[in-house]
mmCIF file with all atom_site columns, C-alpha atoms in Angstrom:
data_model
loop_
_atom_site.group_PDB
_atom_site.id
_atom_site.type_symbol
_atom_site.label_atom_id
_atom_site.label_alt_id
_atom_site.label_comp_id
_atom_site.label_asym_id
_atom_site.label_entity_id
_atom_site.label_seq_id
_atom_site.pdbx_PDB_ins_code
_atom_site.Cartn_x
_atom_site.Cartn_y
_atom_site.Cartn_z
_atom_site.occupancy
_atom_site.B_iso_or_equiv
_atom_site.pdbx_formal_charge
_atom_site.auth_seq_id
_atom_site.auth_comp_id
_atom_site.auth_asym_id
_atom_site.auth_atom_id
_atom_site.pdbx_PDB_model_num
ATOM 1   C CA . MET A 1 1   ? 0.000   0.000  0.000   1.00 0.00 ? 28  MET A CA 1
ATOM 2   C CA . LYS A 1 2   ? 2.814   2.374  0.943   1.00 0.00 ? 29  LYS A CA 1
ATOM 3   C CA . LYS A 1 3   ? 4.498   1.595  -2.387  1.00 0.00 ? 30  LYS A CA 1
ATOM 4   C CA . ASN A 1 4   ? 1.311   2.488  -4.346  1.00 0.00 ? 31  ASN A CA 1
ATOM 5   C CA . LEU A 1 5   ? 0.878   5.749  -2.416  1.00 0.00 ? 32  LEU A CA 1
ATOM 6   C CA . SER A 1 6   ? 4.463   6.717  -3.179  1.00 0.00 ? 33  SER A CA 1
ATOM 7   C CA . PHE A 1 7   ? 3.898   5.930  -6.873  1.00 0.00 ? 34  PHE A CA 1
ATOM 8   C CA . GLY A 1 8   ? 0.683   8.027  -6.870  1.00 0.00 ? 35  GLY A CA 1
ATOM 9   C CA . ILE A 1 9   ? 2.486   11.023 -5.353  1.00 0.00 ? 36  ILE A CA 1
ATOM 10  C CA . LYS A 1 10  ? 5.304   10.713 -7.884  1.00 0.00 ? 37  LYS A CA 1
ATOM 11  C CA . ALA A 1 11  ? 2.790   10.500 -10.758 1.00 0.00 ? 38  ALA A CA 1
ATOM 12  C CA . ALA A 1 12  ? 0.925   13.568 -9.469  1.00 0.00 ? 39  ALA A CA 1
ATOM 13  C CA . LEU A 1 13  ? 4.189   15.499 -9.169  1.00 0.00 ? 40  LEU A CA 1
ATOM 14  C CA . LEU A 1 14  ? 5.215   14.532 -12.706 1.00 0.00 ? 41  LEU A CA 1
ATOM 15  C CA . LEU A 1 15  ? 1.790   15.623 -13.974 1.00 0.00 ? 42  LEU A CA 1
ATOM 16  C CA . LEU A 1 16  ? 2.135   18.996 -12.226 1.00 0.00 ? 43  LEU A CA 1
ATOM 17  C CA . ILE A 1 17  ? 5.645   19.471 -13.633 1.00 0.00 ? 44  ILE A CA 1
ATOM 18  C CA . GLY A 1 18  ? 4.346   18.655 -17.130 1.00 0.00 ? 45  GLY A CA 1
ATOM 19  C CA . ILE A 1 19  ? 1.462   21.125 -16.818 1.00 0.00 ? 46  ILE A CA 1
ATOM 20  C CA . SER A 1 20  ? 3.857   23.739 -15.488 1.00 0.00 ? 47  SER A CA 1
ATOM 21  C CA . ALA A 1 21  ? 6.214   23.199 -18.423 1.00 0.00 ? 48  ALA A CA 1
ATOM 22  C CA . LEU A 1 22  ? 3.358   23.480 -20.932 1.00 0.00 ? 49  LEU A CA 1
ATOM 23  C CA . THR A 1 23  ? 2.132   26.673 -19.301 1.00 0.00 ? 50  THR A CA 1
ATOM 24  C CA . GLY A 1 24  ? 5.654   28.095 -19.555 1.00 0.00 ? 51  GLY A CA 1
ATOM 25  C CA . CYS A 1 25  ? 5.792   27.221 -23.278 1.00 0.00 ? 52  CYS A CA 1
ATOM 26  C CA . GLU A 1 26  ? 2.410   28.859 -23.867 1.00 0.00 ? 53  GLU A CA 1
ATOM 27  C CA . ARG A 1 27  ? 3.607   31.958 -22.030 1.00 0.00 ? 54  ARG A CA 1
ATOM 28  C CA . MET A 1 28  ? 6.741   32.142 -24.220 1.00 0.00 ? 55  MET A CA 1
ATOM 29  C CA . GLU A 1 29  ? 4.640   31.727 -27.392 1.00 0.00 ? 56  GLU A CA 1
ATOM 30  C CA . GLN A 1 30  ? 2.277   34.485 -26.252 1.00 0.00 ? 57  GLN A CA 1
ATOM 31  C CA . GLN A 1 31  ? 5.226   36.806 -25.577 1.00 0.00 ? 58  GLN A CA 1
ATOM 32  C CA . ALA A 1 32  ? 6.455   36.123 -29.121 1.00 0.00 ? 59  ALA A CA 1
ATOM 33  C CA . GLY A 1 33  ? 2.989   36.996 -30.454 1.00 0.00 ? 60  GLY A CA 1
ATOM 34  C CA . ILE A 1 34  ? 2.175   33.432 -31.496 1.00 0.00 ? 61  ILE A CA 1
ATOM 35  C CA . LEU A 1 35  ? -1.014  31.846 -30.206 1.00 0.00 ? 62  LEU A CA 1
ATOM 36  C CA . SER A 1 36  ? -1.341  28.117 -29.718 1.00 0.00 ? 63  SER A CA 1
ATOM 37  C CA . THR A 1 37  ? -5.122  28.074 -29.209 1.00 0.00 ? 64  THR A CA 1
ATOM 38  C CA . PRO A 1 38  ? -6.633  25.685 -31.737 1.00 0.00 ? 65  PRO A CA 1
ATOM 39  C CA . SER A 1 39  ? -9.542  28.028 -32.544 1.00 0.00 ? 66  SER A CA 1
ATOM 40  C CA . ALA A 1 40  ? -7.302  31.061 -33.203 1.00 0.00 ? 67  ALA A CA 1
ATOM 41  C CA . LYS A 1 41  ? -6.001  31.573 -36.715 1.00 0.00 ? 68  LYS A CA 1
ATOM 42  C CA . GLN A 1 42  ? -2.716  33.276 -37.434 1.00 0.00 ? 69  GLN A CA 1
ATOM 43  C CA . ALA A 1 43  ? -0.807  34.206 -40.526 1.00 0.00 ? 70  ALA A CA 1
ATOM 44  C CA . ILE A 1 44  ? 2.767   35.497 -40.527 1.00 0.00 ? 71  ILE A CA 1
ATOM 45  C CA . ALA A 1 45  ? 5.235   37.123 -42.881 1.00 0.00 ? 72  ALA A CA 1
ATOM 46  C CA . THR A 1 46  ? 8.963   37.214 -42.230 1.00 0.00 ? 73  THR A CA 1
ATOM 47  C CA . ILE A 1 47  ? 10.222  40.456 -43.768 1.00 0.00 ? 74  ILE A CA 1
ATOM 48  C CA . SER A 1 48  ? 13.585  40.144 -45.504 1.00 0.00 ? 75  SER A CA 1
ATOM 49  C CA . PRO A 1 49  ? 15.726  42.789 -47.206 1.00 0.00 ? 76  PRO A CA 1
ATOM 50  C CA . VAL A 1 50  ? 15.060  43.662 -50.840 1.00 0.00 ? 77  VAL A CA 1
ATOM 51  C CA . GLY A 1 51  ? 18.137  44.348 -52.961 1.00 0.00 ? 78  GLY A CA 1
ATOM 52  C CA . GLU A 1 52  ? 21.004  46.003 -51.073 1.00 0.00 ? 79  GLU A CA 1
ATOM 53  C CA . ASN A 1 53  ? 18.804  47.020 -48.126 1.00 0.00 ? 80  ASN A CA 1
ATOM 54  C CA . SER A 1 54  ? 19.039  45.589 -44.620 1.00 0.00 ? 81  SER A CA 1
ATOM 55  C CA . ALA A 1 55  ? 15.381  45.841 -43.522 1.00 0.00 ? 82  ALA A CA 1
ATOM 56  C CA . THR A 1 56  ? 14.044  42.866 -41.571 1.00 0.00 ? 83  THR A CA 1
ATOM 57  C CA . GLY A 1 57  ? 10.975  42.236 -39.484 1.00 0.00 ? 84  GLY A CA 1
ATOM 58  C CA . MET A 1 58  ? 7.864   40.236 -38.784 1.00 0.00 ? 85  MET A CA 1
ATOM 59  C CA . ALA A 1 59  ? 4.176   40.724 -39.547 1.00 0.00 ? 86  ALA A CA 1
ATOM 60  C CA . VAL A 1 60  ? 1.662   38.732 -37.503 1.00 0.00 ? 87  VAL A CA 1
ATOM 61  C CA . PHE A 1 61  ? -2.059  38.563 -38.341 1.00 0.00 ? 88  PHE A CA 1
ATOM 62  C CA . THR A 1 62  ? -4.129  37.186 -35.459 1.00 0.00 ? 89  THR A CA 1
ATOM 63  C CA . GLN A 1 63  ? -7.845  36.459 -35.752 1.00 0.00 ? 90  GLN A CA 1
ATOM 64  C CA . ASP A 1 64  ? -10.120 36.884 -32.739 1.00 0.00 ? 91  ASP A CA 1
ATOM 65  C CA . SER A 1 65  ? -13.722 36.182 -33.733 1.00 0.00 ? 92  SER A CA 1
ATOM 66  C CA . ASP A 1 66  ? -14.389 38.391 -36.781 1.00 0.00 ? 93  ASP A CA 1
ATOM 67  C CA . GLN A 1 67  ? -11.542 40.810 -35.999 1.00 0.00 ? 94  GLN A CA 1
ATOM 68  C CA . ILE A 1 68  ? -7.991  40.452 -37.289 1.00 0.00 ? 95  ILE A CA 1
ATOM 69  C CA . THR A 1 69  ? -5.142  42.322 -35.641 1.00 0.00 ? 96  THR A CA 1
ATOM 70  C CA . LEU A 1 70  ? -1.989  42.915 -37.649 1.00 0.00 ? 97  LEU A CA 1
ATOM 71  C CA . THR A 1 71  ? 1.199   43.752 -35.798 1.00 0.00 ? 98  THR A CA 1
ATOM 72  C CA . ILE A 1 72  ? 4.299   44.626 -37.815 1.00 0.00 ? 99  ILE A CA 1
ATOM 73  C CA . GLU A 1 73  ? 7.718   45.125 -36.244 1.00 0.00 ? 100 GLU A CA 1
ATOM 74  C CA . VAL A 1 74  ? 10.732  46.126 -38.342 1.00 0.00 ? 101 VAL A CA 1
ATOM 75  C CA . GLN A 1 75  ? 14.467  46.411 -37.647 1.00 0.00 ? 102 GLN A CA 1
ATOM 76  C CA . ASN A 1 76  ? 17.547  47.628 -39.501 1.00 0.00 ? 103 ASN A CA 1
ATOM 77  C CA . VAL A 1 77  ? 15.608  50.397 -41.260 1.00 0.00 ? 104 VAL A CA 1
ATOM 78  C CA . SER A 1 78  ? 16.732  53.998 -41.734 1.00 0.00 ? 105 SER A CA 1
ATOM 79  C CA . PRO A 1 79  ? 15.101  56.398 -39.248 1.00 0.00 ? 106 PRO A CA 1
ATOM 80  C CA . GLY A 1 80  ? 12.007  58.193 -40.516 1.00 0.00 ? 107 GLY A CA 1
ATOM 81  C CA . ILE A 1 81  ? 8.583   57.359 -41.900 1.00 0.00 ? 108 ILE A CA 1
ATOM 82  C CA . HIS A 1 82  ? 8.128   54.360 -44.204 1.00 0.00 ? 109 HIS A CA 1
ATOM 83  C CA . GLY A 1 83  ? 5.033   53.174 -46.066 1.00 0.00 ? 110 GLY A CA 1
ATOM 84  C CA . VAL A 1 84  ? 3.916   49.593 -45.538 1.00 0.00 ? 111 VAL A CA 1
ATOM 85  C CA . HIS A 1 85  ? 1.349   47.775 -47.630 1.00 0.00 ? 112 HIS A CA 1
ATOM 86  C CA . ILE A 1 86  ? -0.068  44.371 -48.433 1.00 0.00 ? 113 ILE A CA 1
ATOM 87  C CA . HIS A 1 87  ? 0.756   43.569 -52.071 1.00 0.00 ? 114 HIS A CA 1
ATOM 88  C CA . GLU A 1 88  ? -1.195  41.271 -54.357 1.00 0.00 ? 115 GLU A CA 1
ATOM 89  C CA . TYR A 1 89  ? 1.252   38.380 -54.841 1.00 0.00 ? 116 TYR A CA 1
ATOM 90  C CA . GLY A 1 90  ? 3.120   36.266 -52.318 1.00 0.00 ? 117 GLY A CA 1
ATOM 91  C CA . ASP A 1 91  ? 6.341   36.532 -54.279 1.00 0.00 ? 118 ASP A CA 1
ATOM 92  C CA . CYS A 1 92  ? 9.470   38.289 -53.002 1.00 0.00 ? 119 CYS A CA 1
ATOM 93  C CA . SER A 1 93  ? 11.847  36.695 -55.501 1.00 0.00 ? 120 SER A CA 1
ATOM 94  C CA . SER A 1 94  ? 12.820  39.692 -57.646 1.00 0.00 ? 121 SER A CA 1
ATOM 95  C CA . PRO A 1 95  ? 15.780  41.885 -56.594 1.00 0.00 ? 122 PRO A CA 1
ATOM 96  C CA . ASP A 1 96  ? 13.549  44.994 -56.596 1.00 0.00 ? 123 ASP A CA 1
ATOM 97  C CA . GLY A 1 97  ? 10.561  43.385 -54.841 1.00 0.00 ? 124 GLY A CA 1
ATOM 98  C CA . LYS A 1 98  ? 8.292   44.059 -57.816 1.00 0.00 ? 125 LYS A CA 1
ATOM 99  C CA . SER A 1 99  ? 7.443   40.364 -58.130 1.00 0.00 ? 126 SER A CA 1
ATOM 100 C CA . ALA A 1 100 ? 4.963   41.085 -55.291 1.00 0.00 ? 127 ALA A CA 1
ATOM 101 C CA . GLY A 1 101 ? 2.860   43.109 -57.737 1.00 0.00 ? 128 GLY A CA 1
ATOM 102 C CA . GLY A 1 102 ? 0.909   46.216 -56.843 1.00 0.00 ? 129 GLY A CA 1
ATOM 103 C CA . HIS A 1 103 ? -1.139  46.990 -53.770 1.00 0.00 ? 130 HIS A CA 1
ATOM 104 C CA . TRP A 1 104 ? -3.684  44.344 -52.859 1.00 0.00 ? 131 TRP A CA 1
ATOM 105 C CA . ASN A 1 105 ? -6.968  45.916 -53.967 1.00 0.00 ? 132 ASN A CA 1
ATOM 106 C CA . PRO A 1 106 ? -9.740  43.289 -54.167 1.00 0.00 ? 133 PRO A CA 1
ATOM 107 C CA . THR A 1 107 ? -12.451 45.968 -53.873 1.00 0.00 ? 134 THR A CA 1
ATOM 108 C CA . ASP A 1 108 ? -11.085 47.900 -56.906 1.00 0.00 ? 135 ASP A CA 1
ATOM 109 C CA . VAL A 1 109 ? -11.005 51.368 -55.327 1.00 0.00 ? 136 VAL A CA 1
ATOM 110 C CA . GLU A 1 110 ? -8.541  54.281 -55.256 1.00 0.00 ? 137 GLU A CA 1
ATOM 111 C CA . HIS A 1 111 ? -5.441  54.249 -53.037 1.00 0.00 ? 138 HIS A CA 1
ATOM 112 C CA . GLY A 1 112 ? -5.941  56.162 -49.800 1.00 0.00 ? 139 GLY A CA 1
ATOM 113 C CA . LYS A 1 113 ? -5.520  56.262 -46.043 1.00 0.00 ? 140 LYS A CA 1
ATOM 114 C CA . TRP A 1 114 ? -6.866  53.352 -44.030 1.00 0.00 ? 141 TRP A CA 1
ATOM 115 C CA . GLY A 1 115 ? -10.247 54.184 -42.495 1.00 0.00 ? 142 GLY A CA 1
ATOM 116 C CA . GLU A 1 116 ? -10.745 57.457 -44.407 1.00 0.00 ? 143 GLU A CA 1
ATOM 117 C CA . GLY A 1 117 ? -12.817 57.446 -47.594 1.00 0.00 ? 144 GLY A CA 1
ATOM 118 C CA . GLU A 1 118 ? -11.662 54.945 -50.215 1.00 0.00 ? 145 GLU A CA 1
ATOM 119 C CA . PHE A 1 119 ? -8.570  52.836 -49.612 1.00 0.00 ? 146 PHE A CA 1
ATOM 120 C CA . HIS A 1 120 ? -7.106  49.548 -50.796 1.00 0.00 ? 147 HIS A CA 1
ATOM 121 C CA . LEU A 1 121 ? -7.387  46.652 -48.358 1.00 0.00 ? 148 LEU A CA 1
ATOM 122 C CA . GLY A 1 122 ? -3.585  46.646 -48.618 1.00 0.00 ? 149 GLY A CA 1
ATOM 123 C CA . ASP A 1 123 ? -3.188  50.313 -47.589 1.00 0.00 ? 150 ASP A CA 1
ATOM 124 C CA . ILE A 1 124 ? -1.874  49.705 -44.079 1.00 0.00 ? 151 ILE A CA 1
ATOM 125 C CA . GLY A 1 125 ? -0.187  53.082 -43.547 1.00 0.00 ? 152 GLY A CA 1
ATOM 126 C CA . ASN A 1 126 ? 3.182   54.334 -42.335 1.00 0.00 ? 153 ASN A CA 1
ATOM 127 C CA . ILE A 1 127 ? 5.639   53.022 -39.776 1.00 0.00 ? 154 ILE A CA 1
ATOM 128 C CA . THR A 1 128 ? 7.748   55.520 -37.853 1.00 0.00 ? 155 THR A CA 1
ATOM 129 C CA . VAL A 1 129 ? 11.257  54.150 -37.398 1.00 0.00 ? 156 VAL A CA 1
ATOM 130 C CA . GLY A 1 130 ? 13.384  55.520 -34.570 1.00 0.00 ? 157 GLY A CA 1
ATOM 131 C CA . GLU A 1 131 ? 17.092  56.283 -34.417 1.00 0.00 ? 158 GLU A CA 1
ATOM 132 C CA . ASP A 1 132 ? 17.677  52.677 -33.308 1.00 0.00 ? 159 ASP A CA 1
ATOM 133 C CA . GLY A 1 133 ? 16.344  51.421 -36.666 1.00 0.00 ? 160 GLY A CA 1
ATOM 134 C CA . THR A 1 134 ? 13.192  49.835 -35.232 1.00 0.00 ? 161 THR A CA 1
ATOM 135 C CA . GLY A 1 135 ? 9.515   50.617 -35.648 1.00 0.00 ? 162 GLY A CA 1
ATOM 136 C CA . SER A 1 136 ? 6.092   49.044 -35.339 1.00 0.00 ? 163 SER A CA 1
ATOM 137 C CA . ILE A 1 137 ? 2.475   49.469 -36.333 1.00 0.00 ? 164 ILE A CA 1
ATOM 138 C CA . GLU A 1 138 ? -0.748  47.743 -35.298 1.00 0.00 ? 165 GLU A CA 1
ATOM 139 C CA . LEU A 1 139 ? -4.101  47.629 -37.078 1.00 0.00 ? 166 LEU A CA 1
ATOM 140 C CA . THR A 1 140 ? -7.328  45.795 -36.195 1.00 0.00 ? 167 THR A CA 1
ATOM 141 C CA . THR A 1 141 ? -10.062 45.229 -38.766 1.00 0.00 ? 168 THR A CA 1
ATOM 142 C CA . ASP A 1 142 ? -12.953 43.023 -39.826 1.00 0.00 ? 169 ASP A CA 1
ATOM 143 C CA . LEU A 1 143 ? -12.196 43.672 -43.510 1.00 0.00 ? 170 LEU A CA 1
ATOM 144 C CA . TRP A 1 144 ? -9.691  40.796 -43.859 1.00 0.00 ? 171 TRP A CA 1
ATOM 145 C CA . GLU A 1 145 ? -9.888  37.021 -43.487 1.00 0.00 ? 172 GLU A CA 1
ATOM 146 C CA . ILE A 1 146 ? -7.288  34.341 -42.783 1.00 0.00 ? 173 ILE A CA 1
ATOM 147 C CA . ASP A 1 147 ? -7.144  31.055 -44.719 1.00 0.00 ? 174 ASP A CA 1
ATOM 148 C CA . THR A 1 148 ? -10.638 31.174 -46.248 1.00 0.00 ? 175 THR A CA 1
ATOM 149 C CA . GLY A 1 149 ? -9.620  31.338 -49.903 1.00 0.00 ? 176 GLY A CA 1
ATOM 150 C CA . SER A 1 150 ? -11.898 34.336 -50.399 1.00 0.00 ? 177 SER A CA 1
ATOM 151 C CA . ASP A 1 151 ? -10.998 37.565 -52.204 1.00 0.00 ? 178 ASP A CA 1
ATOM 152 C CA . ILE A 1 152 ? -10.265 39.198 -48.838 1.00 0.00 ? 179 ILE A CA 1
ATOM 153 C CA . ASP A 1 153 ? -7.985  36.427 -47.506 1.00 0.00 ? 180 ASP A CA 1
ATOM 154 C CA . VAL A 1 154 ? -4.514  37.810 -46.622 1.00 0.00 ? 181 VAL A CA 1
ATOM 155 C CA . VAL A 1 155 ? -2.751  34.441 -46.983 1.00 0.00 ? 182 VAL A CA 1
ATOM 156 C CA . GLY A 1 156 ? -0.754  34.253 -50.200 1.00 0.00 ? 183 GLY A CA 1
ATOM 157 C CA . LYS A 1 157 ? -0.163  38.006 -50.390 1.00 0.00 ? 184 LYS A CA 1
ATOM 158 C CA . SER A 1 158 ? 2.980   39.854 -49.292 1.00 0.00 ? 185 SER A CA 1
ATOM 159 C CA . ILE A 1 159 ? 3.977   42.636 -46.912 1.00 0.00 ? 186 ILE A CA 1
ATOM 160 C CA . ILE A 1 160 ? 6.104   45.342 -48.529 1.00 0.00 ? 187 ILE A CA 1
ATOM 161 C CA . LEU A 1 161 ? 8.077   47.953 -46.592 1.00 0.00 ? 188 LEU A CA 1
ATOM 162 C CA . HIS A 1 162 ? 8.920   51.054 -48.640 1.00 0.00 ? 189 HIS A CA 1
ATOM 163 C CA . ALA A 1 163 ? 11.832  53.510 -48.532 1.00 0.00 ? 190 ALA A CA 1
ATOM 164 C CA . ASP A 1 164 ? 9.582   56.577 -48.164 1.00 0.00 ? 191 ASP A CA 1
ATOM 165 C CA . ALA A 1 165 ? 6.339   57.596 -46.477 1.00 0.00 ? 192 ALA A CA 1
ATOM 166 C CA . ASP A 1 166 ? 2.969   56.931 -48.097 1.00 0.00 ? 193 ASP A CA 1
ATOM 167 C CA . ASP A 1 167 ? 1.382   60.309 -48.930 1.00 0.00 ? 194 ASP A CA 1
ATOM 168 C CA . PHE A 1 168 ? -2.088  58.655 -49.039 1.00 0.00 ? 195 PHE A CA 1
ATOM 169 C CA . VAL A 1 169 ? -2.945  60.663 -52.174 1.00 0.00 ? 196 VAL A CA 1
ATOM 170 C CA . SER A 1 170 ? -0.741  59.733 -55.156 1.00 0.00 ? 197 SER A CA 1
ATOM 171 C CA . GLN A 1 171 ? -2.185  56.981 -57.331 1.00 0.00 ? 198 GLN A CA 1
ATOM 172 C CA . PRO A 1 172 ? -1.877  54.091 -57.422 1.00 0.00 ? 199 PRO A CA 1
ATOM 173 C CA . SER A 1 173 ? 0.498   53.612 -54.469 1.00 0.00 ? 200 SER A CA 1
ATOM 174 C CA . GLY A 1 174 ? 1.047   56.745 -52.386 1.00 0.00 ? 201 GLY A CA 1
ATOM 175 C CA . ASN A 1 175 ? 4.466   57.630 -53.821 1.00 0.00 ? 202 ASN A CA 1
ATOM 176 C CA . ALA A 1 176 ? 6.139   55.514 -51.122 1.00 0.00 ? 203 ALA A CA 1
ATOM 177 C CA . GLY A 1 177 ? 9.299   54.847 -53.094 1.00 0.00 ? 204 GLY A CA 1
ATOM 178 C CA . ALA A 1 178 ? 11.417  51.749 -53.531 1.00 0.00 ? 205 ALA A CA 1
ATOM 179 C CA . ARG A 1 179 ? 10.627  48.440 -51.892 1.00 0.00 ? 206 ARG A CA 1
ATOM 180 C CA . ILE A 1 180 ? 13.168  47.801 -49.140 1.00 0.00 ? 207 ILE A CA 1
ATOM 181 C CA . GLY A 1 181 ? 11.627  44.805 -47.374 1.00 0.00 ? 208 GLY A CA 1
ATOM 182 C CA . CYS A 1 182 ? 9.322   41.966 -48.414 1.00 0.00 ? 209 CYS A CA 1
ATOM 183 C CA . GLY A 1 183 ? 7.668   39.011 -46.697 1.00 0.00 ? 210 GLY A CA 1
ATOM 184 C CA . VAL A 1 184 ? 5.205   36.417 -48.012 1.00 0.00 ? 211 VAL A CA 1
ATOM 185 C CA . ILE A 1 185 ? 2.086   35.976 -45.828 1.00 0.00 ? 212 ILE A CA 1
ATOM 186 C CA . VAL A 1 186 ? 1.637   32.322 -44.889 1.00 0.00 ? 213 VAL A CA 1
ATOM 187 C CA . LEU A 1 187 ? -0.647  30.477 -42.513 1.00 0.00 ? 214 LEU A CA 1
ATOM 188 C CA . ALA A 1 188 ? 1.034   29.937 -39.133 1.00 0.00 ? 215 ALA A CA 1
ATOM 189 C CA . GLU A 1 189 ? 1.179   26.324 -38.020 1.00 0.00 ? 216 GLU A CA 1
#
């Protein structure tokens, strides 16, 4: 009997240690912006330099009910304001980033500023980059979907970081300049 009780205590302790370890892993994933909840959908894009640039970063799309939050963090970028958009093709293979095509515009409207009048679904806005070369932007919307295959699904598109600020007026792309960073949007697993 004493032997069985000792085994039961050991098993309970091992179970608690296992749960504790899993909770720690979940906490680390949450800190990295990656959810492990089966019902949550996420898509990510790892931003790599285009051409001779050094821009890097990560874009994470996280769905919560009918809302999708996009968080983009960039590094190794010159200080200032830089346009960032979703482009129509998930292709970053060309040295100038133009293989990603133009702005993603499934609703066929004029380029503009997100949330004001007409705007492409890819018109995210501008990221302000500090003297340390880092910057971030966050946007929450119900205008996108993740992994549905619909016209408004972000998976299979790309994130483009531009050399200059988006002026929100010039057609068709806001006069944001060269493409300095690109990342293909894929479903997170």
